[in-house]
Short mmCIF file of C-alpha atoms in Angstrom, two decimals:
data_model
loop_
_atom_site.label_atom_id
_atom_site.label_comp_id
_atom_site.label_asym_id
_atom_site.label_seq_id
_atom_site.Cartn_x
_atom_site.Cartn_y
_atom_site.Cartn_z
CA MET A 253 -31.70 38.97 41.87
CA SER A 254 -29.25 41.39 40.24
CA ASP A 255 -26.28 39.54 41.74
CA TYR A 256 -27.67 36.22 40.45
CA HIS A 257 -28.11 37.52 36.92
CA SER A 258 -24.63 39.06 36.88
CA SER A 259 -23.07 35.77 37.92
CA THR A 260 -25.03 33.98 35.19
CA LYS A 261 -23.79 36.46 32.61
CA ALA A 262 -20.20 35.93 33.75
CA MET A 263 -20.61 32.17 33.15
CA ARG A 264 -21.61 32.45 29.54
CA PRO A 265 -18.16 32.12 27.89
CA VAL A 266 -17.61 28.86 29.75
CA LEU A 267 -21.12 27.64 29.00
CA VAL A 268 -20.42 28.17 25.32
CA LYS A 269 -17.37 26.00 25.83
CA LEU A 270 -19.52 23.36 27.47
CA GLY A 271 -21.88 23.47 24.52
CA CYS A 272 -18.93 22.98 22.19
CA SER A 273 -18.15 19.72 23.94
CA LEU A 274 -20.25 18.31 21.11
CA VAL A 275 -17.63 19.39 18.61
CA LEU A 276 -15.03 16.67 18.86
CA GLY A 277 -12.28 15.69 16.49
CA VAL A 278 -13.00 11.98 16.39
CA ALA A 279 -12.67 10.51 12.89
CA THR A 280 -14.38 7.51 11.38
CA VAL A 281 -13.62 5.81 8.09
CA LEU A 282 -16.70 4.67 6.23
CA ALA A 283 -15.36 1.64 4.40
CA MET A 284 -16.04 1.22 0.68
CA PRO A 285 -15.80 -2.12 -1.14
CA VAL A 286 -13.15 -2.60 -3.80
CA VAL A 287 -14.95 -2.69 -7.11
CA SER A 288 -11.85 -3.15 -9.23
CA THR A 289 -8.18 -2.24 -9.23
CA ALA A 290 -9.10 0.58 -11.55
CA LEU A 291 -11.88 2.03 -9.53
CA GLN A 292 -11.73 2.05 -5.94
CA PRO A 293 -13.46 5.18 -4.58
CA LEU A 294 -11.74 6.87 -1.75
CA LEU A 295 -14.10 8.32 1.01
CA GLY A 296 -11.28 9.28 3.36
CA GLU A 297 -12.07 10.47 6.91
CA GLN A 298 -15.30 12.11 8.00
CA SER A 299 -14.95 14.25 11.12
CA ILE A 300 -17.51 13.84 13.87
CA GLY A 301 -19.00 17.01 15.28
CA VAL A 302 -21.77 19.51 14.75
CA ALA A 303 -19.31 22.03 13.37
CA HIS A 304 -19.42 20.01 10.13
CA ALA A 305 -23.20 19.86 9.90
CA ALA A 306 -23.42 23.19 8.09
CA ASP A 307 -20.66 24.67 5.99
CA LYS A 308 -21.64 28.28 6.48
CA LYS A 309 -22.63 30.25 9.53
CA GLU A 310 -26.33 30.41 10.08
CA LYS A 311 -28.14 33.20 11.78
CA PRO A 312 -29.41 31.60 15.00
CA LYS A 313 -33.16 31.51 15.46
CA ARG A 314 -34.59 32.90 18.68
CA SER A 315 -35.85 30.02 20.79
CA THR A 316 -39.45 30.11 21.85
CA ARG A 317 -38.63 27.98 24.89
CA ARG A 318 -38.15 29.43 28.34
CA THR A 319 -34.82 27.87 29.33
CA PRO A 320 -33.95 27.94 33.02
CA ALA A 321 -30.60 29.41 34.01
CA ILE A 322 -27.68 27.45 35.44
CA ARG A 323 -27.10 28.32 39.08
CA ALA A 324 -23.67 29.54 40.13
CA LYS A 325 -22.87 26.59 42.39
CA ILE A 326 -23.82 24.12 39.62
CA TYR A 327 -21.78 26.04 37.12
CA GLU A 328 -18.73 25.91 39.38
CA LYS A 329 -18.97 22.12 39.65
CA LEU A 330 -19.40 21.72 35.90
CA ASN A 331 -16.49 24.04 35.25
CA GLU A 332 -14.30 22.05 37.65
CA ALA A 333 -15.16 18.84 35.78
CA GLN A 334 -14.48 20.58 32.47
CA ILE A 335 -10.99 21.60 33.62
CA ALA A 336 -10.22 18.05 34.75
CA ALA A 337 -11.39 16.69 31.40
CA ASP A 338 -9.27 19.23 29.53
CA GLU A 339 -6.27 17.98 31.51
CA LYS A 340 -7.24 14.38 30.55
CA LYS A 341 -8.02 13.53 34.15
CA TYR A 342 -11.09 11.66 33.07
CA SER A 343 -11.66 9.59 36.21
CA GLN A 344 -11.50 12.73 38.31
CA ALA A 345 -13.89 14.50 35.97
CA ILE A 346 -16.40 11.63 36.14
CA SER A 347 -16.16 11.58 39.94
CA LEU A 348 -16.92 15.30 40.08
CA LEU A 349 -19.95 14.81 37.85
CA ASN A 350 -21.14 11.82 39.88
CA GLU A 351 -20.79 13.88 43.05
CA LEU A 352 -22.81 16.69 41.52
CA ARG A 353 -25.48 14.30 40.34
CA ASP A 354 -25.73 12.32 43.57
CA LYS A 355 -25.24 15.03 46.23
CA GLU A 356 -27.39 17.64 44.57
CA GLY A 357 -29.80 15.00 43.40
CA ARG A 358 -31.16 14.79 39.91
CA ASN A 359 -34.53 16.00 41.14
CA SER A 360 -33.02 19.24 42.42
CA LEU A 361 -31.23 20.05 39.13
CA ASN A 362 -33.28 21.90 36.56
CA SER A 363 -33.54 20.64 32.99
CA TYR A 364 -30.78 22.87 31.61
CA GLU A 365 -28.42 21.93 34.44
CA LEU A 366 -29.11 18.26 33.82
CA ALA A 367 -28.60 18.73 30.08
CA ASN A 368 -25.16 20.26 30.71
CA LEU A 369 -24.34 17.54 33.22
CA TYR A 370 -25.11 14.77 30.73
CA ASN A 371 -23.38 16.74 28.01
CA MET A 372 -20.19 16.69 30.10
CA TYR A 373 -20.55 12.94 30.67
CA ALA A 374 -20.96 12.48 26.93
CA PHE A 375 -17.92 14.63 26.16
CA ILE A 376 -15.69 12.59 28.44
CA TYR A 377 -16.98 9.20 27.28
CA PHE A 378 -16.73 10.30 23.67
CA THR A 379 -13.12 11.41 24.15
CA GLN A 380 -12.36 7.99 25.66
CA GLU A 381 -14.11 6.30 22.70
CA LYS A 382 -16.68 4.75 25.04
CA TYR A 383 -19.36 5.26 22.45
CA ASP A 384 -22.19 3.32 24.11
CA LEU A 385 -21.86 5.39 27.27
CA ALA A 386 -21.54 8.57 25.23
CA LEU A 387 -24.72 7.72 23.33
CA ASP A 388 -26.65 7.12 26.53
CA ALA A 389 -25.47 10.44 27.89
CA TYR A 390 -26.36 12.34 24.73
CA ARG A 391 -29.80 10.71 24.67
CA ASN A 392 -30.28 11.97 28.24
CA VAL A 393 -29.40 15.47 27.06
CA VAL A 394 -32.23 15.57 24.53
CA LYS A 395 -34.71 14.04 27.00
CA GLN A 396 -34.55 17.17 29.10
CA PRO A 397 -37.42 19.60 28.58
CA ASP A 398 -36.94 23.33 28.11
CA ILE A 399 -33.36 23.15 26.83
CA PRO A 400 -32.34 25.53 24.01
CA GLU A 401 -33.49 24.31 20.62
CA ALA A 402 -29.97 24.75 19.24
CA MET A 403 -28.55 22.49 21.94
CA GLU A 404 -31.18 19.84 21.26
CA LEU A 405 -30.60 20.04 17.52
CA ASN A 406 -26.82 19.89 17.76
CA THR A 407 -26.98 16.98 20.16
CA LYS A 408 -29.25 15.04 17.82
CA TYR A 409 -26.75 15.51 15.01
CA THR A 410 -23.97 14.19 17.21
CA ILE A 411 -26.13 11.21 18.22
CA ALA A 412 -26.62 10.42 14.54
CA GLN A 413 -22.89 10.58 13.97
CA LEU A 414 -22.20 8.34 16.93
CA TYR A 415 -24.52 5.74 15.43
CA PHE A 416 -22.34 5.93 12.31
CA VAL A 417 -19.22 5.39 14.41
CA LYS A 418 -20.86 2.29 15.89
CA GLU A 419 -21.87 1.18 12.37
CA ASP A 420 -25.53 1.30 13.38
CA TYR A 421 -26.47 2.96 10.11
CA LYS A 422 -30.22 2.40 10.36
CA ASN A 423 -30.52 4.35 13.62
CA GLY A 424 -27.98 6.84 12.35
CA VAL A 425 -30.01 7.61 9.24
CA ASN A 426 -33.31 7.74 11.16
CA THR A 427 -31.86 10.17 13.71
CA LEU A 428 -30.36 12.25 10.96
CA LEU A 429 -33.74 12.43 9.20
CA GLU A 430 -35.32 13.70 12.43
CA TRP A 431 -32.60 16.34 12.56
CA PHE A 432 -33.30 17.33 8.94
CA LYS A 433 -37.01 17.68 9.75
CA ALA A 434 -36.25 19.94 12.70
CA LYS A 435 -33.90 22.03 10.57
CA LYS A 436 -36.63 22.45 7.98
CA GLU A 437 -39.15 23.53 10.62
CA MET A 438 -36.67 26.14 11.83
CA GLN A 439 -36.06 27.21 8.21
CA GLU A 440 -32.33 26.57 8.56
CA ASP A 441 -30.02 25.19 5.91
CA PRO A 442 -28.72 21.73 6.94
CA GLY A 443 -25.47 22.29 5.04
CA ALA A 444 -23.61 20.16 2.51
CA GLY A 445 -21.80 18.13 5.18
CA ALA A 446 -25.06 16.82 6.58
CA TYR A 447 -26.30 15.75 3.14
CA ALA A 448 -22.97 13.98 2.53
CA LEU A 449 -23.30 12.14 5.85
CA LEU A 450 -26.86 11.11 5.01
CA SER A 451 -25.65 9.86 1.63
CA GLN A 452 -22.99 7.70 3.29
CA GLY A 453 -25.61 6.28 5.62
CA TYR A 454 -27.86 5.30 2.74
CA TYR A 455 -24.87 3.77 0.96
CA GLN A 456 -24.17 1.58 3.98
CA LEU A 457 -27.84 0.56 3.98
CA LYS A 458 -27.42 -0.36 0.29
CA ASP A 459 -29.96 2.24 -0.79
CA LEU A 460 -27.74 3.44 -3.62
CA ASP A 461 -30.33 5.64 -5.32
CA ARG A 462 -30.86 7.76 -2.21
CA ALA A 463 -27.12 7.73 -1.54
CA LEU A 464 -26.52 9.19 -5.01
CA LYS A 465 -29.32 11.72 -4.61
CA TYR A 466 -27.93 13.21 -1.40
CA ILE A 467 -24.22 13.20 -2.32
CA GLU A 468 -25.18 15.18 -5.42
CA VAL A 469 -27.07 17.65 -3.24
CA ALA A 470 -23.89 18.13 -1.19
CA ILE A 471 -21.70 18.54 -4.27
CA ASP A 472 -24.14 20.90 -6.00
CA ASP A 473 -24.35 23.00 -2.83
CA TYR A 474 -20.60 23.54 -2.86
CA THR A 475 -20.21 24.11 -6.59
CA SER A 476 -23.12 26.59 -6.65
CA ARG A 477 -21.22 28.69 -4.12
CA GLY A 478 -17.90 28.45 -5.95
CA LYS A 479 -16.43 26.03 -3.41
CA VAL A 480 -14.49 22.88 -4.27
CA PRO A 481 -16.40 19.76 -3.16
CA LYS A 482 -14.59 17.52 -0.72
CA GLU A 483 -12.50 14.80 -2.29
CA GLN A 484 -14.38 11.97 -0.56
CA TRP A 485 -17.71 13.29 -1.85
CA TRP A 486 -16.57 12.93 -5.44
CA GLY A 487 -15.21 9.51 -4.53
CA LEU A 488 -18.61 8.32 -3.33
CA GLN A 489 -20.40 9.90 -6.29
CA ARG A 490 -18.23 8.24 -8.92
CA PHE A 491 -18.45 4.90 -7.13
CA LEU A 492 -22.24 5.06 -7.19
CA TYR A 493 -22.24 5.88 -10.90
CA TYR A 494 -19.79 3.03 -11.47
CA GLU A 495 -22.30 0.71 -9.77
CA LYS A 496 -24.83 1.91 -12.35
CA ASN A 497 -22.27 1.14 -15.10
CA ASP A 498 -22.39 4.78 -16.20
CA ILE A 499 -18.76 4.91 -17.33
CA LYS A 500 -19.15 8.25 -19.10
CA ARG A 501 -20.34 9.91 -15.89
CA VAL A 502 -17.56 8.27 -13.88
CA THR A 503 -15.06 9.60 -16.41
CA ALA A 504 -16.48 13.12 -16.21
CA ILE A 505 -16.30 13.06 -12.40
CA LEU A 506 -12.68 11.90 -12.49
CA GLU A 507 -11.80 14.66 -14.94
CA GLU A 508 -13.34 17.22 -12.59
CA THR A 509 -11.70 15.68 -9.51
CA LEU A 510 -8.27 15.87 -11.11
CA LYS A 511 -8.61 19.61 -11.57
CA HIS A 512 -8.39 19.97 -7.80
CA TYR A 513 -6.96 16.74 -6.36
CA GLN A 514 -3.90 15.42 -8.19
CA LYS A 515 -3.44 11.81 -7.14
CA LYS A 516 -2.00 8.77 -8.83
CA ALA A 517 -5.10 6.67 -8.14
CA TYR A 518 -7.27 9.10 -10.07
CA TRP A 519 -4.98 9.12 -13.12
CA LEU A 520 -4.96 5.32 -13.14
CA GLN A 521 -8.74 5.20 -12.77
CA LEU A 522 -9.20 7.79 -15.53
CA SER A 523 -6.93 5.82 -17.86
CA ALA A 524 -8.95 2.67 -17.12
CA MET A 525 -12.25 4.46 -17.78
CA TYR A 526 -10.99 5.87 -21.10
CA ASN A 527 -9.92 2.36 -22.02
CA GLU A 528 -13.43 1.02 -21.26
CA LEU A 529 -14.84 3.75 -23.51
CA LYS A 530 -12.47 2.61 -26.30
CA MET A 531 -10.64 5.94 -26.12
CA GLU A 532 -7.19 4.40 -26.27
CA SER A 533 -5.27 7.58 -27.08
CA LYS A 534 -6.81 9.37 -24.08
CA SER A 535 -6.12 6.33 -21.91
CA THR A 536 -2.47 6.49 -22.87
CA ALA A 537 -2.36 10.27 -22.40
CA ALA A 538 -3.76 9.98 -18.86
CA MET A 539 -1.15 7.40 -17.93
CA GLU A 540 1.59 9.44 -19.58
CA THR A 541 0.60 12.44 -17.47
CA ALA A 542 0.89 10.32 -14.35
CA TYR A 543 4.28 9.06 -15.57
CA THR A 544 5.50 12.57 -16.34
CA GLU A 545 4.39 13.72 -12.89
CA GLY A 546 6.48 10.91 -11.42
CA VAL A 547 3.63 9.20 -9.59
CA LEU A 548 3.99 5.80 -11.26
CA ASP A 549 6.24 4.11 -8.75
CA ASN A 550 5.99 0.35 -9.17
CA ASP A 551 6.98 -2.08 -11.87
CA LYS A 552 3.44 -3.10 -12.87
CA GLU A 553 2.42 0.51 -13.50
CA LEU A 554 5.57 1.27 -15.48
CA ILE A 555 5.27 -1.90 -17.57
CA ASN A 556 1.61 -1.09 -18.22
CA MET A 557 2.70 2.36 -19.38
CA ALA A 558 5.11 0.72 -21.83
CA TYR A 559 2.40 -1.59 -23.17
CA LEU A 560 0.10 1.37 -23.70
CA PHE A 561 2.80 3.12 -25.73
CA LEU A 562 3.30 -0.03 -27.79
CA SER A 563 -0.43 -0.31 -28.41
CA GLN A 564 -0.41 3.27 -29.69
CA GLU A 565 2.55 2.46 -31.96
CA VAL A 566 5.06 4.66 -30.17
CA PRO A 567 7.65 2.00 -29.31
CA TYR A 568 10.43 4.52 -28.71
CA LYS A 569 8.56 5.95 -25.69
CA ALA A 570 7.87 2.43 -24.47
CA ALA A 571 11.56 1.58 -24.68
CA LYS A 572 12.53 4.75 -22.82
CA VAL A 573 10.13 3.94 -19.97
CA LEU A 574 11.45 0.39 -19.68
CA ASP A 575 15.09 1.36 -20.05
CA LYS A 576 14.87 4.04 -17.36
CA GLY A 577 12.89 1.78 -15.03
CA ILE A 578 15.31 -1.15 -15.35
CA LYS A 579 18.38 1.07 -14.88
CA LYS A 580 16.87 2.67 -11.75
CA GLY A 581 15.84 -0.70 -10.37
CA ASP A 582 12.14 0.18 -10.45
CA ILE A 583 11.55 -2.62 -12.96
CA PRO A 584 13.21 -6.00 -12.23
CA ALA A 585 15.72 -7.00 -14.92
CA THR A 586 14.01 -10.32 -15.58
CA SER A 587 14.30 -12.20 -18.84
CA LYS A 588 10.72 -11.23 -19.72
CA ASN A 589 11.21 -7.53 -19.01
CA LEU A 590 14.52 -7.41 -20.87
CA GLU A 591 12.87 -9.12 -23.83
CA LEU A 592 10.09 -6.51 -23.77
CA LEU A 593 12.69 -3.76 -23.77
CA GLY A 594 14.59 -5.41 -26.62
CA ASN A 595 11.40 -5.77 -28.69
CA ALA A 596 10.49 -2.14 -28.02
CA TRP A 597 13.90 -0.96 -29.25
CA ARG A 598 13.56 -3.23 -32.25
CA GLN A 599 10.13 -1.87 -33.17
CA ALA A 600 11.60 1.61 -32.81
CA GLN A 601 14.24 0.60 -35.41
CA GLU A 602 16.96 0.87 -32.77
CA LEU A 603 18.65 -2.46 -33.47
CA LYS A 604 21.93 -1.51 -31.81
CA ARG A 605 20.02 -0.93 -28.58
CA ALA A 606 17.76 -3.95 -29.04
CA ILE A 607 20.53 -6.51 -29.39
CA PRO A 608 22.25 -6.08 -25.98
CA GLU A 609 18.90 -6.29 -24.19
CA MET A 610 17.87 -9.41 -26.07
CA GLU A 611 21.27 -10.95 -25.35
CA LYS A 612 20.76 -10.35 -21.62
CA ALA A 613 17.21 -11.68 -21.84
CA ALA A 614 18.32 -14.83 -23.63
CA ALA A 615 21.17 -15.42 -21.18
CA LYS A 616 18.66 -15.39 -18.29
CA SER A 617 16.27 -17.82 -19.99
CA ASP A 618 16.40 -21.59 -19.78
CA LYS A 619 14.33 -21.94 -22.97
CA GLY A 620 15.35 -21.63 -26.58
CA GLU A 621 12.63 -19.19 -27.68
CA LEU A 622 14.56 -16.07 -26.80
CA TRP A 623 17.68 -17.35 -28.54
CA SER A 624 15.57 -17.89 -31.63
CA ARG A 625 14.31 -14.30 -31.52
CA LEU A 626 17.82 -13.06 -30.89
CA GLY A 627 19.01 -14.94 -33.94
CA ASN A 628 16.35 -13.18 -36.00
CA ILE A 629 17.56 -9.77 -34.75
CA TYR A 630 21.17 -10.66 -35.57
CA LEU A 631 20.05 -11.62 -39.08
CA ASP A 632 18.27 -8.27 -39.51
CA ASN A 633 21.49 -6.55 -38.46
CA ASP A 634 23.60 -8.60 -40.93
CA GLU A 635 25.47 -10.31 -38.09
CA PHE A 636 25.24 -13.73 -39.73
CA ASP A 637 27.78 -15.55 -37.62
CA LYS A 638 26.03 -14.49 -34.40
CA ALA A 639 22.66 -15.37 -35.95
CA GLU A 640 23.84 -18.89 -36.71
CA LYS A 641 25.19 -19.42 -33.20
CA ALA A 642 22.08 -18.02 -31.58
CA ILE A 643 19.79 -20.37 -33.54
CA GLU A 644 22.00 -23.34 -32.85
CA ASN A 645 21.83 -22.45 -29.15
CA ALA A 646 18.05 -22.13 -29.45
CA PHE A 647 17.77 -25.72 -30.68
CA LYS A 648 20.03 -26.90 -27.86
CA LYS A 649 17.77 -25.21 -25.29
CA GLY A 650 14.62 -26.47 -27.04
CA ASP A 651 11.00 -25.57 -26.41
CA LEU A 652 10.64 -23.48 -29.58
CA LYS A 653 7.20 -22.26 -30.60
CA ARG A 654 8.07 -22.14 -34.31
CA PRO A 655 11.08 -24.37 -35.07
CA ASP A 656 10.35 -23.96 -38.80
CA THR A 657 10.96 -20.21 -38.54
CA ALA A 658 14.18 -20.83 -36.64
CA TYR A 659 15.34 -23.17 -39.44
CA LEU A 660 14.60 -20.46 -42.00
CA VAL A 661 16.73 -17.96 -40.07
CA LEU A 662 19.47 -20.55 -39.71
CA GLY A 663 19.36 -21.32 -43.45
CA MET A 664 19.59 -17.61 -44.41
CA ALA A 665 22.46 -17.02 -41.96
CA ARG A 666 24.41 -19.99 -43.34
CA PHE A 667 23.67 -18.95 -46.91
CA ASN A 668 25.20 -15.52 -46.24
CA LEU A 669 28.16 -17.24 -44.59
CA GLN A 670 28.48 -19.38 -47.77
CA GLU A 671 27.84 -22.52 -45.75
CA TYR A 672 25.64 -23.89 -48.52
CA GLU A 673 25.29 -27.48 -47.40
CA GLY A 674 24.33 -26.42 -43.90
CA ALA A 675 21.90 -23.89 -45.36
CA LYS A 676 20.31 -26.57 -47.55
CA LYS A 677 19.78 -28.85 -44.55
CA ALA A 678 18.18 -26.03 -42.61
CA PHE A 679 15.81 -25.11 -45.48
CA LYS A 680 14.81 -28.75 -45.87
CA GLU A 681 13.87 -28.89 -42.20
CA ALA A 682 11.90 -25.69 -42.56
CA ALA A 683 10.06 -27.10 -45.61
CA LYS A 684 8.64 -29.89 -43.46
CA SER A 685 6.22 -27.35 -42.05
CA GLU A 686 3.28 -26.28 -44.19
CA LYS A 687 3.63 -22.76 -42.84
CA SER A 688 7.21 -22.38 -44.10
CA LYS A 689 7.26 -24.85 -47.01
CA ASP A 690 6.78 -22.33 -49.83
CA TYR A 691 9.31 -19.85 -48.46
CA ALA A 692 11.92 -22.54 -47.78
CA THR A 693 11.43 -23.97 -51.29
CA GLN A 694 11.94 -20.53 -52.80
CA TRP A 695 15.13 -20.11 -50.86
CA MET A 696 16.45 -23.49 -51.99
CA ALA A 697 15.67 -22.59 -55.61
CA PHE A 698 17.38 -19.24 -55.21
CA MET A 699 20.42 -20.90 -53.61
CA ALA A 700 20.63 -23.44 -56.45
CA LYS A 701 20.70 -20.66 -59.05
CA GLU A 702 23.28 -18.78 -57.08
CA LEU A 703 25.52 -21.85 -56.96
CA GLU A 704 25.10 -22.30 -60.74
CA ARG A 705 26.05 -18.63 -61.26
CA GLN A 706 29.14 -19.01 -59.11
CA ALA A 707 30.14 -22.19 -60.98
CA ALA A 708 29.75 -20.42 -64.34
CA LEU A 709 31.92 -17.57 -63.17
CA ALA A 710 34.56 -20.01 -61.97
CA ASP A 711 34.69 -21.64 -65.45
#
């Protein structure tokens, strides 16, 4: 008897290793629907394995079960299969297990030996991503009587996770609830990771209230102990609040998330949430932070940044964003984008910078509208000859939104060039529109007096 017990004691380090076959690094992505471009919660990867069930070490409870020992010859066979599996010789490992099962006979193996046998089967199948076979093997583990309670409990948790991998969320949640009940009976803390997994299961079952309840338990567990909640937990929480249309709570969660996880997506989402709350200055500030950090890396984001600056009446910053983006090639130098840049410079009272951009924009356009706007800028800059030519080119191109305004600009340019007859014709055309009639009439009256004054001086 003493020799038998000493051999059993010598096995224990390896048996612990066999027990840890449950702790595998298989990852599964629990997909979340896209709710909007602004808010797409990111769950990330959830590791499979009992090591993630509890986030702190628990003092093991003494089992009340009388667990039979593993005999030396059975241990040796299991260890041989374990080595083959570690070397990724899976077929060989399965053959060794089959030989042990068939030669020894399942009736001759005690419950703990059978549990370890099926546990090894499960480990190998799980590693090969043969999840149906792994599930069957794990279910055979927990069917065995008189196995350690910890082994039974850990195996049940892994079974629940495997159901999640197979997207069988109903069975996954039910198994997980059984595991929670057993944990409670043993007065053990399930751990934040288990609550987060249960929350994800309820989300997949479209039970959003329970999903929210349990993800908040997980988050509160971490924060109460001074730990930073996992990024994907906050992602699920804010998504669930977004589904409830609680924008203020979503915003608060994003603000907290960004203290620990600096990502472009979160800055964009936060900016969008501020915008929904009519907090435009904060919306702009959030985007500006993302821009300053250099995480805005595509033309739509950069152009949106420029529009936000324009909406907050800081056109100089808008122009700088556009100018830098176009020069670097991050923003395509299209007619529309060049026009936006030119208008930004113009609003910033930087006419010398506005004109070249508007010239390039107009040159790329097959419509007269941009030439009309360019003519207006030339007029503001007292470049009357260029203004006249730009407006004339605008009429040649056609498709003007406000031809009456273009005629007014043309009339003023010609007046300053002392082309009075041409100016009069332009003002008359402008006066045909009710929108410009009064202004054009005033200009014609002013021009008439000016011609009378010049005639008097000549006499």
